[in-house]
Tab-separated table of C-alpha atoms in Angstrom:
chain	number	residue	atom	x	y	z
A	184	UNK	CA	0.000	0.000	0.000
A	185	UNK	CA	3.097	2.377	0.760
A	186	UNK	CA	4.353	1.791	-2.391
A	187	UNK	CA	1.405	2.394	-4.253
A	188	UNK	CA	1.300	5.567	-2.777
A	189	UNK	CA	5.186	6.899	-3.250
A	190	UNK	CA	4.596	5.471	-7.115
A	191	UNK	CA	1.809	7.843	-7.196
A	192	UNK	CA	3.263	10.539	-5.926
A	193	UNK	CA	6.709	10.177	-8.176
A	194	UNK	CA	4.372	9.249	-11.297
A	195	UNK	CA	2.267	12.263	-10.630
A	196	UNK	CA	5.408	14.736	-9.889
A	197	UNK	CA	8.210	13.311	-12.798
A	198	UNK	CA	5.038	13.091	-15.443
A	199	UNK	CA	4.889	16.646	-14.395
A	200	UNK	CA	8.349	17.421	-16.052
A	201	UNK	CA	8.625	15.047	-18.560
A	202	UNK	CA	5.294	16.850	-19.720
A	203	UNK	CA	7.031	20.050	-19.548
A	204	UNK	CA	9.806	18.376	-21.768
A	205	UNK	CA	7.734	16.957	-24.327
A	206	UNK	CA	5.635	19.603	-24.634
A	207	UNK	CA	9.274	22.056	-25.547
A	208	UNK	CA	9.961	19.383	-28.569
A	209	UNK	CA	6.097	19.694	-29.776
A	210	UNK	CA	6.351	23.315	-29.573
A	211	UNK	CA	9.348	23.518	-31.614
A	212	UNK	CA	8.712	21.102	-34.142
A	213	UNK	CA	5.034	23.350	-34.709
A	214	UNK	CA	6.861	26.592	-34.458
A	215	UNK	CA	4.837	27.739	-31.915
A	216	UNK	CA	5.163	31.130	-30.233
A	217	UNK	CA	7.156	31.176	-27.248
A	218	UNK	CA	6.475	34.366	-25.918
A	219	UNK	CA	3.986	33.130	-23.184
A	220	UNK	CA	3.082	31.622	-19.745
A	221	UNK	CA	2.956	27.602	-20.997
A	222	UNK	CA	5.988	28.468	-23.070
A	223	UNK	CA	7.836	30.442	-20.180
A	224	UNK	CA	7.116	27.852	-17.412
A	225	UNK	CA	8.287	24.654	-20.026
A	226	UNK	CA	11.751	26.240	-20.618
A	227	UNK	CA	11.867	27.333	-17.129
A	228	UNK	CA	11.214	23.709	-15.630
A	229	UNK	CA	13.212	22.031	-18.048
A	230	UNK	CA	16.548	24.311	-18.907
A	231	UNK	CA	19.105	22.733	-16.319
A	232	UNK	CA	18.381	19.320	-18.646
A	233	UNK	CA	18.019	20.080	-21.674
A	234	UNK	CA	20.739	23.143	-22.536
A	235	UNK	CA	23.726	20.964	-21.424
A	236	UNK	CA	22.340	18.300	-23.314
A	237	UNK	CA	22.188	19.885	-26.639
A	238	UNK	CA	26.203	20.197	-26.577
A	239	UNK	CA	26.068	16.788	-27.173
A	240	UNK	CA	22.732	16.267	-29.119
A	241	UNK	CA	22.695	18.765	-31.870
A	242	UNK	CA	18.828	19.530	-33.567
A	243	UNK	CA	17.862	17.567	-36.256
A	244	UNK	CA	15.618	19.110	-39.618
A	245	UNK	CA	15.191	22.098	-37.194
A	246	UNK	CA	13.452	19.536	-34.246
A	247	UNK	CA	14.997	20.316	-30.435
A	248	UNK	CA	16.029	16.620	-30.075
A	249	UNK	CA	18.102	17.582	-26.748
A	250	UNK	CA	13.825	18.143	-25.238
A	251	UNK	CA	12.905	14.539	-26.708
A	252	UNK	CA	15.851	13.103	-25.744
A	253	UNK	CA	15.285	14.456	-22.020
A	254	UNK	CA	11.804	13.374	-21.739
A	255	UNK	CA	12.590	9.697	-22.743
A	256	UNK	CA	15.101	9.551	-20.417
A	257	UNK	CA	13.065	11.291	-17.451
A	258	UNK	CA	10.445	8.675	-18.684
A	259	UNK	CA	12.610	5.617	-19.138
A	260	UNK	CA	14.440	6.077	-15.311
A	261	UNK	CA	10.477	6.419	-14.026
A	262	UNK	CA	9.578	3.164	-15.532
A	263	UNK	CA	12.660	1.869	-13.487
A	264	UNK	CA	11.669	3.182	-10.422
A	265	UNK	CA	7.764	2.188	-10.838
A	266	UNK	CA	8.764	-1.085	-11.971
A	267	UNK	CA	10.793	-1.459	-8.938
A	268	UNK	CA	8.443	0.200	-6.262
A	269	UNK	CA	5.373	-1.733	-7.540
A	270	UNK	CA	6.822	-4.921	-8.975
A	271	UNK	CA	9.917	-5.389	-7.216
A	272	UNK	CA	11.604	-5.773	-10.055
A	273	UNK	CA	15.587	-4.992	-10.880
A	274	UNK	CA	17.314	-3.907	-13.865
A	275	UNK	CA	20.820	-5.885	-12.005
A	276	UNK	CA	18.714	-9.159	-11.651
A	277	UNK	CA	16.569	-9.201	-15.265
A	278	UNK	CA	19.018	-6.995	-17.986
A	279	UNK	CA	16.084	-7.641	-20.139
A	280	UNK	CA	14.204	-5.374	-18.015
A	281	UNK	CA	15.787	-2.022	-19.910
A	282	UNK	CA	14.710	-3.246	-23.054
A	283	UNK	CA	11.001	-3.320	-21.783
A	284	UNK	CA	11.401	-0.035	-19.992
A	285	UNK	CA	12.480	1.880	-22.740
A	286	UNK	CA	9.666	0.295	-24.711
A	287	UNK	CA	7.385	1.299	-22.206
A	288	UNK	CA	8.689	4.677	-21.839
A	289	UNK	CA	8.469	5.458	-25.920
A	290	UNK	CA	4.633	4.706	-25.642
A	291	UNK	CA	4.202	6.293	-22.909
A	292	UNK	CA	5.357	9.329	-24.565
A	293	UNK	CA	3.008	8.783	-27.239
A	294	UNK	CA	0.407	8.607	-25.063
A	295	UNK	CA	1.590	12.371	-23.711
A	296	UNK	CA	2.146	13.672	-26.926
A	297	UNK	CA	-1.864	12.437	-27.736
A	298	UNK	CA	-3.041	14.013	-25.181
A	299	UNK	CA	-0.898	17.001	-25.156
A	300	UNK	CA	-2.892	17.755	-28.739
A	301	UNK	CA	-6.099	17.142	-27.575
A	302	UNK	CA	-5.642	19.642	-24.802
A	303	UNK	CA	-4.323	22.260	-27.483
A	304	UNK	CA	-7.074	21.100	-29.980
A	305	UNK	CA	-9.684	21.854	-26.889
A	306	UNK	CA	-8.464	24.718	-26.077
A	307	UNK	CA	-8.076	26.310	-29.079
A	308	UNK	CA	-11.535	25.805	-29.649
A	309	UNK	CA	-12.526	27.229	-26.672
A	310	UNK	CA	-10.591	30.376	-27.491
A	311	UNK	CA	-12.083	30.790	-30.794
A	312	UNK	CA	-15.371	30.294	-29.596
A	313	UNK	CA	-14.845	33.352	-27.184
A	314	UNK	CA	-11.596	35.142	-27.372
A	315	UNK	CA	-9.994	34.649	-30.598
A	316	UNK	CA	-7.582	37.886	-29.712
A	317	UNK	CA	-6.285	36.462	-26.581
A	318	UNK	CA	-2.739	36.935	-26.523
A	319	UNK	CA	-2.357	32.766	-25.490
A	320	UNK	CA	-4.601	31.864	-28.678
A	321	UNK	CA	-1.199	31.989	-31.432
A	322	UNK	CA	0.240	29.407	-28.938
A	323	UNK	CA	-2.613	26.964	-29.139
A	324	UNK	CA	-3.077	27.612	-33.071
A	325	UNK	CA	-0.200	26.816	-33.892
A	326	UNK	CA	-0.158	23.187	-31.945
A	327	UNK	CA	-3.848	22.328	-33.342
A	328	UNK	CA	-3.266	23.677	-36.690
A	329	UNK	CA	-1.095	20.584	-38.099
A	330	UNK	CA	-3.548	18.221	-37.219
A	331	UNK	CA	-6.429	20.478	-37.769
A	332	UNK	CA	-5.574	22.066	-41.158
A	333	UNK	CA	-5.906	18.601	-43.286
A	334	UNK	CA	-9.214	17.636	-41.586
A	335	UNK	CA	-10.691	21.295	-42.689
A	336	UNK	CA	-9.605	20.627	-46.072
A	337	UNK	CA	-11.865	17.981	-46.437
A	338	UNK	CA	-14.477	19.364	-43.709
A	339	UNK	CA	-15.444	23.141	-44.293
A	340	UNK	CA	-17.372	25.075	-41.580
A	341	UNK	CA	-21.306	23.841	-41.122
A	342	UNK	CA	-22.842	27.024	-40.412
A	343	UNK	CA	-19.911	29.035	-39.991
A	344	UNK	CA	-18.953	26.550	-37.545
A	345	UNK	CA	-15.714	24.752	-37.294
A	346	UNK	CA	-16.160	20.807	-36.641
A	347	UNK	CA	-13.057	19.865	-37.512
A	348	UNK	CA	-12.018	20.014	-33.819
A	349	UNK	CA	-14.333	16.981	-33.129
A	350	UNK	CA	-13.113	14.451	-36.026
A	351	UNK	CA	-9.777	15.358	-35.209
A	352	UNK	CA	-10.548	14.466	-31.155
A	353	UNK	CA	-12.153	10.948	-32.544
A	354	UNK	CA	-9.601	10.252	-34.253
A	355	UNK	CA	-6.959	10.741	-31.581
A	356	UNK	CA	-9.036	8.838	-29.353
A	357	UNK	CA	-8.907	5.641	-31.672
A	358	UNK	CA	-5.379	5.955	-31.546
A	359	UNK	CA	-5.467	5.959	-27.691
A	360	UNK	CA	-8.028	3.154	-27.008
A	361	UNK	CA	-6.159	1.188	-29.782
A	362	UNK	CA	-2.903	1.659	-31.220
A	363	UNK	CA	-1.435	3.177	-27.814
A	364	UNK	CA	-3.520	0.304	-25.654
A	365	UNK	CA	-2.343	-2.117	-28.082
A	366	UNK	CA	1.515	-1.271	-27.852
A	367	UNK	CA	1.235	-0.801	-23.699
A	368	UNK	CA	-0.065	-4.581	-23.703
A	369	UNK	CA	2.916	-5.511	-26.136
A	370	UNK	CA	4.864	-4.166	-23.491
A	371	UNK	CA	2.967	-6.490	-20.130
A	372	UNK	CA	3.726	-9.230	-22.058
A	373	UNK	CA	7.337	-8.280	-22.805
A	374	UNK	CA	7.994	-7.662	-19.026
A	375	UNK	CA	6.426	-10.959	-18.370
A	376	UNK	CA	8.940	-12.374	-20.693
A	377	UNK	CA	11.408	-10.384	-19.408
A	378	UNK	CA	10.579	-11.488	-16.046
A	379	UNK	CA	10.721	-15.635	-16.863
């Protein structure tokens, strides 16, 4: 029961920053603005990682890789340490264990990254709803936009009404019930392996 609760508690405070991470990478892969409070408080959080790191890591067709690189790791040594708390489990005993961990760790950072674009995409339609000119609205544009701007090809405005907003939510959401529930079952049965 103790364990549950400090795995909670590290889950809950390291998803915090590798949220912060991930969310850097998105925002400079989208070009998004970063003259803002999200912006401000994700390089704030996550500068003493990632601007030593990108001596070594160099960016990559203009992507901060030193961000993505920081957030799989952040993710990959909290699978250890859940794995551990809850399962008892050691990388020194079962080597096999890292494999699985890092496996883990990549979908779990698709899983963030999902739902790091449905927040934007929500948000943004929020803000366009009722206050297109807020000064936070560019920010949230420019996340949505690359997932929204191929669905309102296809979809114009019903009414004057954007909808676009809602296939693209469905759609993420199929990815999340399947192709993300999917690969974190791959991994169960790889640590089970692992485990053997």
């Amino acid at each position: 029961m103790l364990a549950q609760a400090i795995a909670f508690v590290v889950d809950a405070l390291a998803s915090l920053f590798i949220l912060a991470a991930l969310l850097r990478f998105w925002m400079q892969a989208v070009r998004a603005p970063a003259r803002n409070p999200i912006a401000y408080f994700s390089m704030a959080l996550t500068d003493f990682a990632v601007k030593p790191l990108r001596r070594v890591i160099p960016g990559l067709f203009l992507l901060d890789l030193a961000s993505f690189v920081v957030a799989l790791l952040f993710e990959f040594l909290l699978q250890l340490v859940l794995l551990w708390l809850l399962r008892s489990v050691s990388p020194v005993e079962s080597p096999a264990v890292l494999s699985v961990a890092l496996f883990m760790a990549f979908v779990k950072l698709i899983r963030l990254s999902i739902y790091i674009f449905m927040g934007a995409i929500i948000i943004q339609a929020v803000l366009s709803w009722f206050a297109r000119y807020h000064p936070i609205a560019p920010f949230f544009d420019a996340l949505a936009g690359p997932l929204l701007k191929p669905v309102r090809r296809v979809i114009p405005p019903i009414g004057g009404l954007d909808i676009s907003p809602v296939f693209v939510l469905i759609f993420l959401q199929l990815v999340l019930n399947f192709v993300v529930v999917w690969l974190e079952h791959t991994g169960i049965v790889m640590l089970s392996q692992a485990l053997l």
